[in-house]
Each structure stands twice: as structure tokens, then as C-alpha cells.
Amino acid sequence: MHRLLARASRRHQWRPFPAPLSPPSPPHLHYPRSFRSHAALEALLPHSGATAAASGGGGELSVRHLALYNYPSFSGAFAALFAHLYHSRLDLPFLALPFSSVDPLRVEDLKSGGFETCYLLDFIGPNSFSVDISRFIPRVIAFDHRKSTLARASQLGKCPDNLELRINTSKSSACAVYDYFLEKLNEATSPLDEFSSLLSEEDENRLSTVLRYIEDADLQQWKLPNAKEFNIGIRDERAKLNCITNPYVFKQLLGWDASKFIVKGDSYVSSRQDAANKLLKKPFTILLGRGLYGECLAIRADGYSDLSDEIGTELSRRSATAGLRPIGAVVFMQRGIFKMCLRSTDKATNTSEIAKAYGGGGNSSSSSFPLTMDEYNHWTSTNS
């Protein structure tokens, strides 16, 4: 496996194929940051020097395959990794590009690329994007796991025969793409071939855990132990998922270890809880809605609004223990507005009904709303 990775690294330098040419300097410095970048558009040019060189150096371009992956989605990035590994194993020319809803690639950007296949990884594109590109790309295959995408797909009407929508709401896009390319690789190679597997046994064992956690979040199941810590631990990695600005992203994804992210997330959670605990020494009782919604414990946390979730959650438990409503109220001044955040650990308690009554919003366990100081004084009159 090490020889395989070394060979892939030498051949592809762990970056999308082909390598984009250096873009010219912009005429002025007022362009917004764009994901539809000069580098992405240059990579799509059918006759760039990099493309010709990568196709073997001849005048004829070999058949090429394009993968657009949902950015900054972890599932999309891993799906792009598996597409990259498959095409690397079979030495097929391949280009991967991030697709962001901030400034997405357009249908016309792909028209002159001469691609035989386009994979849409973890999305089907805005509006009729997948249908539109299937009119000039011979084969388009889209993977997604969202129920909302399934509903959208039904509105596209009858899809062209060369457009395949693989929408599986019981499996993350990353897992679905892995299974797809592993099956295709097994069909194209012999079991004895050293290139017959997408991953080494060691990488597969380690990444299978990572993929389970990603799938757990994608499907919003939150069943795995330490799911919160894992997702906190990986969130800083989102900025690294753009293969245009980070040509080593695929090599980095191969080295992911779920246990390390859980440790990182746990450390973060613990540090925040320690900070919150220091503010929990002097809670007081307030009359929610002047008593209309009962009483609960509260804390003034001016300057610590970022800890409102940790503080409110702990206050909710303490309120229940004290015989009050199982709600924790965190009060602070933010940008000149007096604000109250409510948290509850009790599934039968709906904090949003209080928030909505005062012009705020949220959900049953977490909500917030602005409050005038005069009104707040009525809520705290029980402490007078």
C-alpha cells in the first residue's frame, strides 16, 4: 500500500488533475472572494498546457472525468477523495473541483471541457443544473442523501437517460460514493491486482470510523458515542476542503483519525464548561413573563454570551433540582441590546413559546429574545 500511495503521489502530486495554470493578476483589488475562481475556470479549459501534458503529451486529449463536490461538506470532500483514488488506480485522467453555493460554477463553464463523465458528489446542483449539463456531457451521475433533495428531484420531471440520480436517504453521500467506486474498481481489476482496493486495510479500518461519524451527522441521527465532541473536533477542518487552495486535501483526508478529533472536541467542551462553571456561582430566580410561565434560575453573563449554551444547560438542571421549571436563563447585553437566552434539558418543556411571546424564536430546548430593561426588572422583582 505504501508503494501504491508513493506512486499515486508522484503521478498526481495529491492535487486535482490537471494542475491549473497560474491566473493573471486581477486589474484591481475590489473583487470579492470567489469560489468560481480563476484557478477553477482555468482547470476547466479543454486545451490548457497542463491538460495536454497530463493526457500524455500528445495533441489528442484522452477521455476525461470531472467530479464536482459539495463544499464545504465533509461528505462531499470524502466522496471526492474516493473518486480521486478510483481514477488514480486505473490511471484515468480526472479533475475534481469544489462546488460552493456561495458562487457556484455555471452550466456554461462546463460546456467546452470535453468531459465524458461528470460526478456530482453530495448535491444535484441548483435548479435544473444536473439536467442542463447532461445535455452536453454524455454521462452525469449525482449522489445525495438529503430528503429535501429527494423532494426536489421529483420536480425535475423525467430525467434524460444519461442522468443518474443516486439519492439514498439512509446512507451518507461519502459512503454511497465509496461503495460505488469500490464496486467499479472490483469490476475493472483482478483480486490479485495491487490496485484492486481503494484503501489499504489500515486506512479502511481507520476511515470507516470517521465515515460512520460523518454519516451519523449527515442523517441527523446523533447515535454514536462522543458524536458532539467529534463534530466539534473536525469543524476547523472545513476551511481545508477546497482542493484549489489546498492541493494536499486528499492526502490529509486519508490520514484522518476519529479518536484524535474526539479528544480535541472533548478538550474544547471541557474548557468551555470550566469557564461556564466559574459564572454559575451566583444564580438567581426570575419570574418568566412576570410569572406567567413560572420561575427558573438565571445568570447575568455580560461579556460571556458565547457560553450561553453551556451556562443555560447547567442552569436548567439546577432549576429542576430546586423545584422550579427546568429552564436556565442567561441574560447579557449584546451590541446595545439586552438579550435573554433560554435552555432546557427537559423534552416536555418548550422554551420557544416564551421567546415568541417577546418577539424572539428558536426551538423547544433553545431559544432567545430581546428584552427591555424595564421588563427585565419586573422579571427579577422576586429578588427584591
GROMACS .gro file of C-alpha atoms in nm:
model
  384
    1MET     CA    1   0.000   0.000   0.000
    2HIS     CA    2   0.286   0.236   0.075
    3ARG     CA    3   0.426   0.179  -0.274
    4LEU     CA    4   0.080   0.247  -0.413
    5LEU     CA    5   0.047   0.577  -0.230
    6ALA     CA    6   0.401   0.675  -0.329
    7ARG     CA    7   0.325   0.606  -0.692
    8ALA     CA    8  -0.003   0.800  -0.675
    9SER     CA    9   0.176   1.087  -0.501
   10ARG     CA   10   0.445   1.107  -0.771
   11ARG     CA   11   0.197   1.084  -1.054
   12HIS     CA   12  -0.070   1.318  -0.922
   13GLN     CA   13   0.113   1.512  -0.652
   14TRP     CA   14  -0.206   1.479  -0.448
   15ARG     CA   15  -0.384   1.755  -0.636
   16PRO     CA   16  -0.677   1.757  -0.879
   17PHE     CA   17  -0.591   1.673  -1.239
   18PRO     CA   18  -0.498   1.879  -1.436
   19ALA     CA   19  -0.290   2.135  -1.242
   20PRO     CA   20  -0.429   2.482  -1.315
   21LEU     CA   21  -0.215   2.746  -1.475
   22SER     CA   22  -0.124   3.048  -1.263
   23PRO     CA   23  -0.401   3.306  -1.310
   24PRO     CA   24  -0.313   3.658  -1.423
   25SER     CA   25  -0.324   3.937  -1.166
   26PRO     CA   26  -0.668   4.099  -1.140
   27PRO     CA   27  -0.697   4.452  -1.280
   28HIS     CA   28  -0.798   4.592  -0.940
   29LEU     CA   29  -0.827   4.481  -0.580
   30HIS     CA   30  -1.203   4.510  -0.533
   31TYR     CA   31  -1.314   4.160  -0.639
   32PRO     CA   32  -1.499   3.965  -0.368
   33ARG     CA   33  -1.352   3.629  -0.270
   34SER     CA   34  -1.499   3.381  -0.515
   35PHE     CA   35  -1.524   3.002  -0.530
   36ARG     CA   36  -1.579   3.033  -0.905
   37SER     CA   37  -1.214   3.130  -0.916
   38HIS     CA   38  -0.966   3.192  -1.197
   39ALA     CA   39  -0.795   2.868  -1.099
   40ALA     CA   40  -1.117   2.664  -1.120
   41LEU     CA   41  -1.211   2.811  -1.458
   42GLU     CA   42  -0.859   2.760  -1.597
   43ALA     CA   43  -0.871   2.396  -1.485
   44LEU     CA   44  -1.184   2.352  -1.694
   45LEU     CA   45  -1.019   2.479  -2.014
   46PRO     CA   46  -1.005   2.192  -2.266
   47HIS     CA   47  -0.669   2.282  -2.422
   48SER     CA   48  -0.461   2.419  -2.133
   49GLY     CA   49  -0.096   2.318  -2.131
   50ALA     CA   50  -0.143   2.125  -1.807
   51THR     CA   51  -0.428   1.925  -1.954
   52ALA     CA   52  -0.237   1.837  -2.269
   53ALA     CA   53   0.068   1.732  -2.069
   54ALA     CA   54  -0.136   1.520  -1.831
   55SER     CA   55  -0.312   1.345  -2.119
   56GLY     CA   56   0.018   1.205  -2.237
   57GLY     CA   57   0.181   1.498  -2.412
   58GLY     CA   58   0.017   1.433  -2.748
   59GLY     CA   59  -0.218   1.655  -2.940
   60GLU     CA   60  -0.521   1.433  -2.869
   61LEU     CA   61  -0.686   1.470  -2.531
   62SER     CA   62  -0.784   1.142  -2.368
   63VAL     CA   63  -1.132   1.096  -2.226
   64ARG     CA   64  -1.161   1.293  -1.906
   65HIS     CA   65  -1.377   1.266  -1.599
   66LEU     CA   66  -1.495   1.551  -1.379
   67ALA     CA   67  -1.611   1.543  -1.017
   68LEU     CA   68  -1.777   1.845  -0.859
   69TYR     CA   69  -1.808   1.805  -0.484
   70ASN     CA   70  -2.022   1.991  -0.234
   71TYR     CA   71  -1.807   2.246  -0.049
   72PRO     CA   72  -1.756   2.278   0.245
   73SER     CA   73  -1.922   1.942   0.311
   74PHE     CA   74  -1.719   1.666   0.478
   75SER     CA   75  -1.925   1.405   0.298
   76GLY     CA   76  -1.860   1.580  -0.033
   77ALA     CA   77  -1.485   1.602   0.030
   78PHE     CA   78  -1.454   1.233   0.119
   79ALA     CA   79  -1.664   1.142  -0.185
   80ALA     CA   80  -1.415   1.339  -0.398
   81LEU     CA   81  -1.129   1.151  -0.230
   82PHE     CA   82  -1.281   0.815  -0.328
   83ALA     CA   83  -1.339   0.934  -0.685
   84HIS     CA   84  -0.977   1.053  -0.694
   85LEU     CA   85  -0.847   0.717  -0.566
   86TYR     CA   86  -1.051   0.519  -0.819
   87HIS     CA   87  -0.930   0.720  -1.118
   88SER     CA   88  -0.574   0.713  -0.984
   89ARG     CA   89  -0.580   0.331  -0.953
   90LEU     CA   90  -0.688   0.297  -1.318
   91ASP     CA   91  -0.470   0.587  -1.436
   92LEU     CA   92  -0.770   0.772  -1.579
   93PRO     CA   93  -0.746   1.150  -1.635
   94PHE     CA   94  -0.956   1.313  -1.366
   95LEU     CA   95  -1.039   1.658  -1.238
   96ALA     CA   96  -1.202   1.737  -0.901
   97LEU     CA   97  -1.336   2.082  -0.818
   98PRO     CA   98  -1.524   2.222  -0.518
   99PHE     CA   99  -1.878   2.341  -0.587
  100SER     CA  100  -1.999   2.610  -0.349
  101SER     CA  101  -2.344   2.764  -0.332
  102VAL     CA  102  -2.174   3.095  -0.243
  103ASP     CA  103  -2.068   3.144  -0.606
  104PRO     CA  104  -2.134   2.817  -0.793
  105LEU     CA  105  -1.986   2.707  -1.120
  106ARG     CA  106  -2.229   2.766  -1.404
  107VAL     CA  107  -2.358   2.536  -1.673
  108GLU     CA  108  -2.172   2.732  -1.943
  109ASP     CA  109  -1.843   2.685  -1.755
  110LEU     CA  110  -1.856   2.312  -1.832
  111LYS     CA  111  -1.967   2.321  -2.194
  112SER     CA  112  -1.627   2.332  -2.361
  113GLY     CA  113  -1.447   2.092  -2.127
  114GLY     CA  114  -1.500   1.781  -2.339
  115PHE     CA  115  -1.578   1.566  -2.033
  116GLU     CA  116  -1.719   1.221  -2.082
  117THR     CA  117  -1.844   1.182  -1.726
  118CYS     CA  118  -1.942   1.430  -1.455
  119TYR     CA  119  -1.998   1.320  -1.097
  120LEU     CA  120  -2.195   1.548  -0.865
  121LEU     CA  121  -2.090   1.448  -0.516
  122ASP     CA  122  -2.322   1.523  -0.223
  123PHE     CA  123  -2.552   1.751  -0.425
  124ILE     CA  124  -2.751   1.761  -0.750
  125GLY     CA  125  -2.692   2.128  -0.824
  126PRO     CA  126  -2.918   2.433  -0.809
  127ASN     CA  127  -3.243   2.439  -1.004
  128SER     CA  128  -3.206   2.215  -1.314
  129PHE     CA  129  -2.823   2.215  -1.313
  130SER     CA  130  -2.787   1.837  -1.338
  131VAL     CA  131  -3.036   1.816  -1.626
  132ASP     CA  132  -2.876   2.107  -1.810
  133ILE     CA  133  -2.521   1.969  -1.803
  134SER     CA  134  -2.647   1.626  -1.911
  135ARG     CA  135  -2.735   1.782  -2.246
  136PHE     CA  136  -2.367   1.807  -2.341
  137ILE     CA  137  -2.187   1.568  -2.103
  138PRO     CA  138  -2.254   1.206  -2.210
  139ARG     CA  139  -2.289   1.073  -1.854
  140VAL     CA  140  -2.387   1.256  -1.535
  141ILE     CA  141  -2.413   1.075  -1.200
  142ALA     CA  142  -2.528   1.262  -0.889
  143PHE     CA  143  -2.511   1.139  -0.528
  144ASP     CA  144  -2.702   1.288  -0.237
  145HIS     CA  145  -2.858   1.179   0.094
  146ARG     CA  146  -3.093   1.465   0.182
  147LYS     CA  147  -3.468   1.421   0.198
  148SER     CA  148  -3.505   1.775   0.062
  149THR     CA  149  -3.306   1.669  -0.246
  150LEU     CA  150  -3.534   1.371  -0.295
  151ALA     CA  151  -3.832   1.609  -0.298
  152ARG     CA  152  -3.655   1.842  -0.543
  153ALA     CA  153  -3.564   1.556  -0.775
  154SER     CA  154  -3.928   1.467  -0.822
  155GLN     CA  155  -3.987   1.820  -0.953
  156LEU     CA  156  -3.730   1.778  -1.231
  157GLY     CA  157  -3.969   1.557  -1.422
  158LYS     CA  158  -3.843   1.276  -1.643
  159CYS     CA  159  -3.464   1.280  -1.638
  160PRO     CA  160  -3.257   1.216  -1.951
  161ASP     CA  161  -3.131   0.859  -1.989
  162ASN     CA  162  -2.770   0.975  -1.938
  163LEU     CA  163  -2.851   1.138  -1.599
  164GLU     CA  164  -2.843   0.907  -1.299
  165LEU     CA  165  -2.965   1.041  -0.964
  166ARG     CA  166  -2.847   0.825  -0.675
  167ILE     CA  167  -3.034   0.972  -0.379
  168ASN     CA  168  -3.020   0.745  -0.075
  169THR     CA  169  -3.160   0.897   0.245
  170SER     CA  170  -3.036   0.605   0.456
  171LYS     CA  171  -2.667   0.643   0.366
  172SER     CA  172  -2.435   0.942   0.356
  173SER     CA  173  -2.305   1.052   0.017
  174ALA     CA  174  -1.948   0.967   0.120
  175CYS     CA  175  -2.041   0.606   0.200
  176ALA     CA  176  -2.252   0.572  -0.115
  177VAL     CA  177  -1.969   0.703  -0.335
  178TYR     CA  178  -1.716   0.475  -0.164
  179ASP     CA  179  -1.935   0.170  -0.232
  180TYR     CA  180  -1.992   0.281  -0.591
  181PHE     CA  181  -1.627   0.325  -0.684
  182LEU     CA  182  -1.514   0.016  -0.493
  183GLU     CA  183  -1.760  -0.192  -0.696
  184LYS     CA  184  -1.642  -0.032  -1.021
  185LEU     CA  185  -1.278  -0.096  -0.926
  186ASN     CA  186  -1.351  -0.463  -0.848
  187GLU     CA  187  -1.514  -0.499  -1.188
  188ALA     CA  188  -1.211  -0.346  -1.362
  189THR     CA  189  -0.933  -0.529  -1.177
  190SER     CA  190  -0.832  -0.873  -1.057
  191PRO     CA  191  -0.850  -0.953  -0.683
  192LEU     CA  192  -0.474  -1.021  -0.701
  193ASP     CA  193  -0.401  -0.680  -0.851
  194GLU     CA  194  -0.224  -0.449  -0.605
  195PHE     CA  195  -0.453  -0.168  -0.729
  196SER     CA  196  -0.777  -0.362  -0.666
  197SER     CA  197  -0.865  -0.175  -0.346
  198LEU     CA  198  -0.939   0.192  -0.288
  199LEU     CA  199  -0.784   0.186   0.061
  200SER     CA  200  -0.526  -0.016   0.247
  201GLU     CA  201  -0.661  -0.234   0.528
  202GLU     CA  202  -0.519   0.008   0.785
  203ASP     CA  203  -0.671   0.315   0.618
  204GLU     CA  204  -1.002   0.139   0.568
  205ASN     CA  205  -1.029   0.041   0.935
  206ARG     CA  206  -0.946   0.393   1.050
  207LEU     CA  207  -1.156   0.582   0.796
  208SER     CA  208  -1.459   0.355   0.842
  209THR     CA  209  -1.497   0.504   1.190
  210VAL     CA  210  -1.461   0.857   1.053
  211LEU     CA  211  -1.726   0.786   0.790
  212ARG     CA  212  -1.965   0.645   1.049
  213TYR     CA  213  -1.943   0.969   1.247
  214ILE     CA  214  -1.990   1.180   0.934
  215GLU     CA  215  -2.290   0.970   0.834
  216ASP     CA  216  -2.432   0.996   1.185
  217ALA     CA  217  -2.429   1.377   1.150
  218ASP     CA  218  -2.543   1.381   0.785
  219LEU     CA  219  -2.851   1.174   0.868
  220GLN     CA  220  -2.900   1.371   1.192
  221GLN     CA  221  -2.912   1.055   1.398
  222TRP     CA  222  -2.657   1.153   1.667
  223LYS     CA  223  -2.645   0.796   1.794
  224LEU     CA  224  -2.271   0.740   1.819
  225PRO     CA  225  -2.085   0.800   2.145
  226ASN     CA  226  -1.895   1.130   2.155
  227ALA     CA  227  -2.072   1.249   1.839
  228LYS     CA  228  -2.080   1.605   1.972
  229GLU     CA  229  -1.708   1.601   2.053
  230PHE     CA  230  -1.618   1.455   1.712
  231ASN     CA  231  -1.813   1.719   1.521
  232ILE     CA  232  -1.662   1.996   1.732
  233GLY     CA  233  -1.316   1.848   1.671
  234ILE     CA  234  -1.349   1.849   1.291
  235ARG     CA  235  -1.519   2.181   1.235
  236ASP     CA  236  -1.193   2.374   1.187
  237GLU     CA  237  -1.109   2.134   0.902
  238ARG     CA  238  -1.383   2.273   0.677
  239ALA     CA  239  -1.161   2.554   0.554
  240LYS     CA  240  -0.910   2.296   0.427
  241LEU     CA  241  -1.155   2.111   0.199
  242ASN     CA  242  -1.103   2.330  -0.109
  243CYS     CA  243  -0.872   2.135  -0.341
  244ILE     CA  244  -0.793   2.451  -0.538
  245THR     CA  245  -0.647   2.639  -0.242
  246ASN     CA  246  -0.529   2.321  -0.066
  247PRO     CA  247  -0.381   2.076  -0.319
  248TYR     CA  248  -0.300   1.828  -0.039
  249VAL     CA  249  -0.656   1.787   0.084
  250PHE     CA  250  -0.693   1.424  -0.035
  251LYS     CA  251  -0.371   1.317   0.134
  252GLN     CA  252  -0.486   1.491   0.452
  253LEU     CA  253  -0.826   1.320   0.447
  254LEU     CA  254  -0.654   0.982   0.416
  255GLY     CA  255  -0.482   1.047   0.749
  256TRP     CA  256  -0.794   1.135   0.947
  257ASP     CA  257  -0.837   0.958   1.282
  258ALA     CA  258  -1.171   0.985   1.464
  259SER     CA  259  -1.015   0.934   1.807
  260LYS     CA  260  -0.793   1.241   1.767
  261PHE     CA  261  -1.088   1.461   1.674
  262ILE     CA  262  -1.288   1.329   1.969
  263VAL     CA  263  -1.002   1.414   2.205
  264LYS     CA  264  -0.978   1.763   2.053
  265GLY     CA  265  -1.353   1.816   2.079
  266ASP     CA  266  -1.365   1.686   2.436
  267SER     CA  267  -1.086   1.924   2.537
  268TYR     CA  268  -1.279   2.213   2.385
  269VAL     CA  269  -1.604   2.114   2.558
  270SER     CA  270  -1.427   2.073   2.892
  271SER     CA  271  -1.255   2.411   2.871
  272ARG     CA  272  -1.583   2.584   2.791
  273GLN     CA  273  -1.762   2.403   3.072
  274ASP     CA  274  -1.489   2.506   3.316
  275ALA     CA  275  -1.531   2.867   3.207
  276ALA     CA  276  -1.909   2.840   3.240
  277ASN     CA  277  -1.885   2.688   3.587
  278LYS     CA  278  -1.698   2.996   3.711
  279LEU     CA  279  -2.004   3.206   3.621
  280LEU     CA  280  -2.253   2.968   3.785
  281LYS     CA  281  -2.168   3.057   4.144
  282LYS     CA  282  -2.442   3.317   4.195
  283PRO     CA  283  -2.762   3.219   4.013
  284PHE     CA  284  -3.087   3.393   4.100
  285THR     CA  285  -3.456   3.328   4.044
  286ILE     CA  286  -3.660   3.513   3.779
  287LEU     CA  287  -4.032   3.526   3.701
  288LEU     CA  288  -4.063   3.416   3.337
  289GLY     CA  289  -4.306   3.653   3.169
  290ARG     CA  290  -4.369   3.819   3.507
  291GLY     CA  291  -4.460   3.473   3.638
  292LEU     CA  292  -4.696   3.373   3.355
  293TYR     CA  293  -4.452   3.097   3.252
  294GLY     CA  294  -4.334   3.006   3.601
  295GLU     CA  295  -3.995   3.059   3.764
  296CYS     CA  296  -3.641   2.944   3.682
  297LEU     CA  297  -3.280   3.014   3.765
  298ALA     CA  298  -3.089   3.284   3.574
  299ILE     CA  299  -2.738   3.428   3.539
  300ARG     CA  300  -2.608   3.763   3.417
  301ALA     CA  301  -2.331   3.683   3.168
  302ASP     CA  302  -2.229   4.015   3.017
  303GLY     CA  303  -1.920   3.957   2.805
  304TYR     CA  304  -1.971   3.580   2.802
  305SER     CA  305  -2.259   3.538   2.557
  306ASP     CA  306  -2.061   3.270   2.373
  307LEU     CA  307  -2.103   3.046   2.679
  308SER     CA  308  -2.481   3.084   2.693
  309ASP     CA  309  -2.544   2.725   2.583
  310GLU     CA  310  -2.322   2.568   2.848
  311ILE     CA  311  -2.446   2.802   3.122
  312GLY     CA  312  -2.813   2.768   3.030
  313THR     CA  313  -2.797   2.389   3.009
  314GLU     CA  314  -2.646   2.357   3.355
  315LEU     CA  315  -2.892   2.612   3.498
  316SER     CA  316  -3.177   2.406   3.353
  317ARG     CA  317  -3.065   2.105   3.555
  318ARG     CA  318  -3.022   2.313   3.871
  319SER     CA  319  -3.366   2.472   3.825
  320ALA     CA  320  -3.529   2.131   3.805
  321THR     CA  321  -3.343   2.017   4.118
  322ALA     CA  322  -3.462   2.332   4.300
  323GLY     CA  323  -3.825   2.255   4.213
  324LEU     CA  324  -3.850   2.533   3.954
  325ARG     CA  325  -3.922   2.499   3.583
  326PRO     CA  326  -3.640   2.303   3.412
  327ILE     CA  327  -3.522   2.613   3.226
  328GLY     CA  328  -3.196   2.806   3.250
  329ALA     CA  329  -3.195   3.176   3.159
  330VAL     CA  330  -2.878   3.355   3.050
  331VAL     CA  331  -2.901   3.733   3.034
  332PHE     CA  332  -2.648   3.968   2.874
  333MET     CA  333  -2.603   4.294   2.687
  334GLN     CA  334  -2.501   4.242   2.323
  335ARG     CA  335  -2.436   4.529   2.082
  336GLY     CA  336  -2.656   4.760   2.288
  337ILE     CA  337  -2.945   4.510   2.306
  338PHE     CA  338  -3.047   4.340   2.628
  339LYS     CA  339  -3.094   3.973   2.541
  340MET     CA  340  -3.217   3.661   2.716
  341CYS     CA  341  -3.132   3.305   2.612
  342LEU     CA  342  -3.333   3.011   2.743
  343ARG     CA  343  -3.215   2.649   2.754
  344SER     CA  344  -3.391   2.335   2.873
  345THR     CA  345  -3.285   1.973   2.914
  346ASP     CA  346  -3.645   1.861   2.963
  347LYS     CA  347  -3.812   1.729   2.646
  348ALA     CA  348  -4.158   1.821   2.774
  349THR     CA  349  -4.060   2.188   2.814
  350ASN     CA  350  -4.091   2.430   2.523
  351THR     CA  351  -3.881   2.745   2.569
  352SER     CA  352  -3.979   2.885   2.228
  353GLU     CA  353  -4.332   2.971   2.343
  354ILE     CA  354  -4.180   3.224   2.583
  355ALA     CA  355  -3.937   3.357   2.324
  356LYS     CA  356  -4.206   3.400   2.058
  357ALA     CA  357  -4.425   3.594   2.301
  358TYR     CA  358  -4.146   3.852   2.322
  359GLY     CA  359  -4.054   3.871   1.955
  360GLY     CA  360  -3.781   3.605   1.955
  361GLY     CA  361  -3.758   3.249   1.832
  362GLY     CA  362  -3.580   2.917   1.847
  363ASN     CA  363  -3.684   2.563   1.928
  364SER     CA  364  -3.820   2.381   2.230
  365SER     CA  365  -3.483   2.335   2.401
  366SER     CA  366  -3.305   2.653   2.288
  367SER     CA  367  -3.445   3.000   2.222
  368SER     CA  368  -3.367   3.368   2.267
  369PHE     CA  369  -3.530   3.709   2.252
  370PRO     CA  370  -3.463   4.079   2.325
  371LEU     CA  371  -3.598   4.231   2.644
  372THR     CA  372  -3.627   4.588   2.768
  373MET     CA  373  -3.457   4.668   3.095
  374ASP     CA  374  -3.790   4.782   3.246
  375GLU     CA  375  -3.949   4.447   3.159
  376TYR     CA  376  -3.649   4.260   3.293
  377ASN     CA  377  -3.682   4.443   3.623
  378HIS     CA  378  -4.035   4.305   3.656
  379TRP     CA  379  -3.899   3.955   3.598
  380THR     CA  380  -3.644   3.994   3.876
  381SER     CA  381  -3.874   4.161   4.127
  382THR     CA  382  -3.886   3.834   4.322
  383ASN     CA  383  -3.529   3.908   4.433
  384SER     CA  384  -3.612   4.247   4.581
   0.00000   0.00000   0.00000
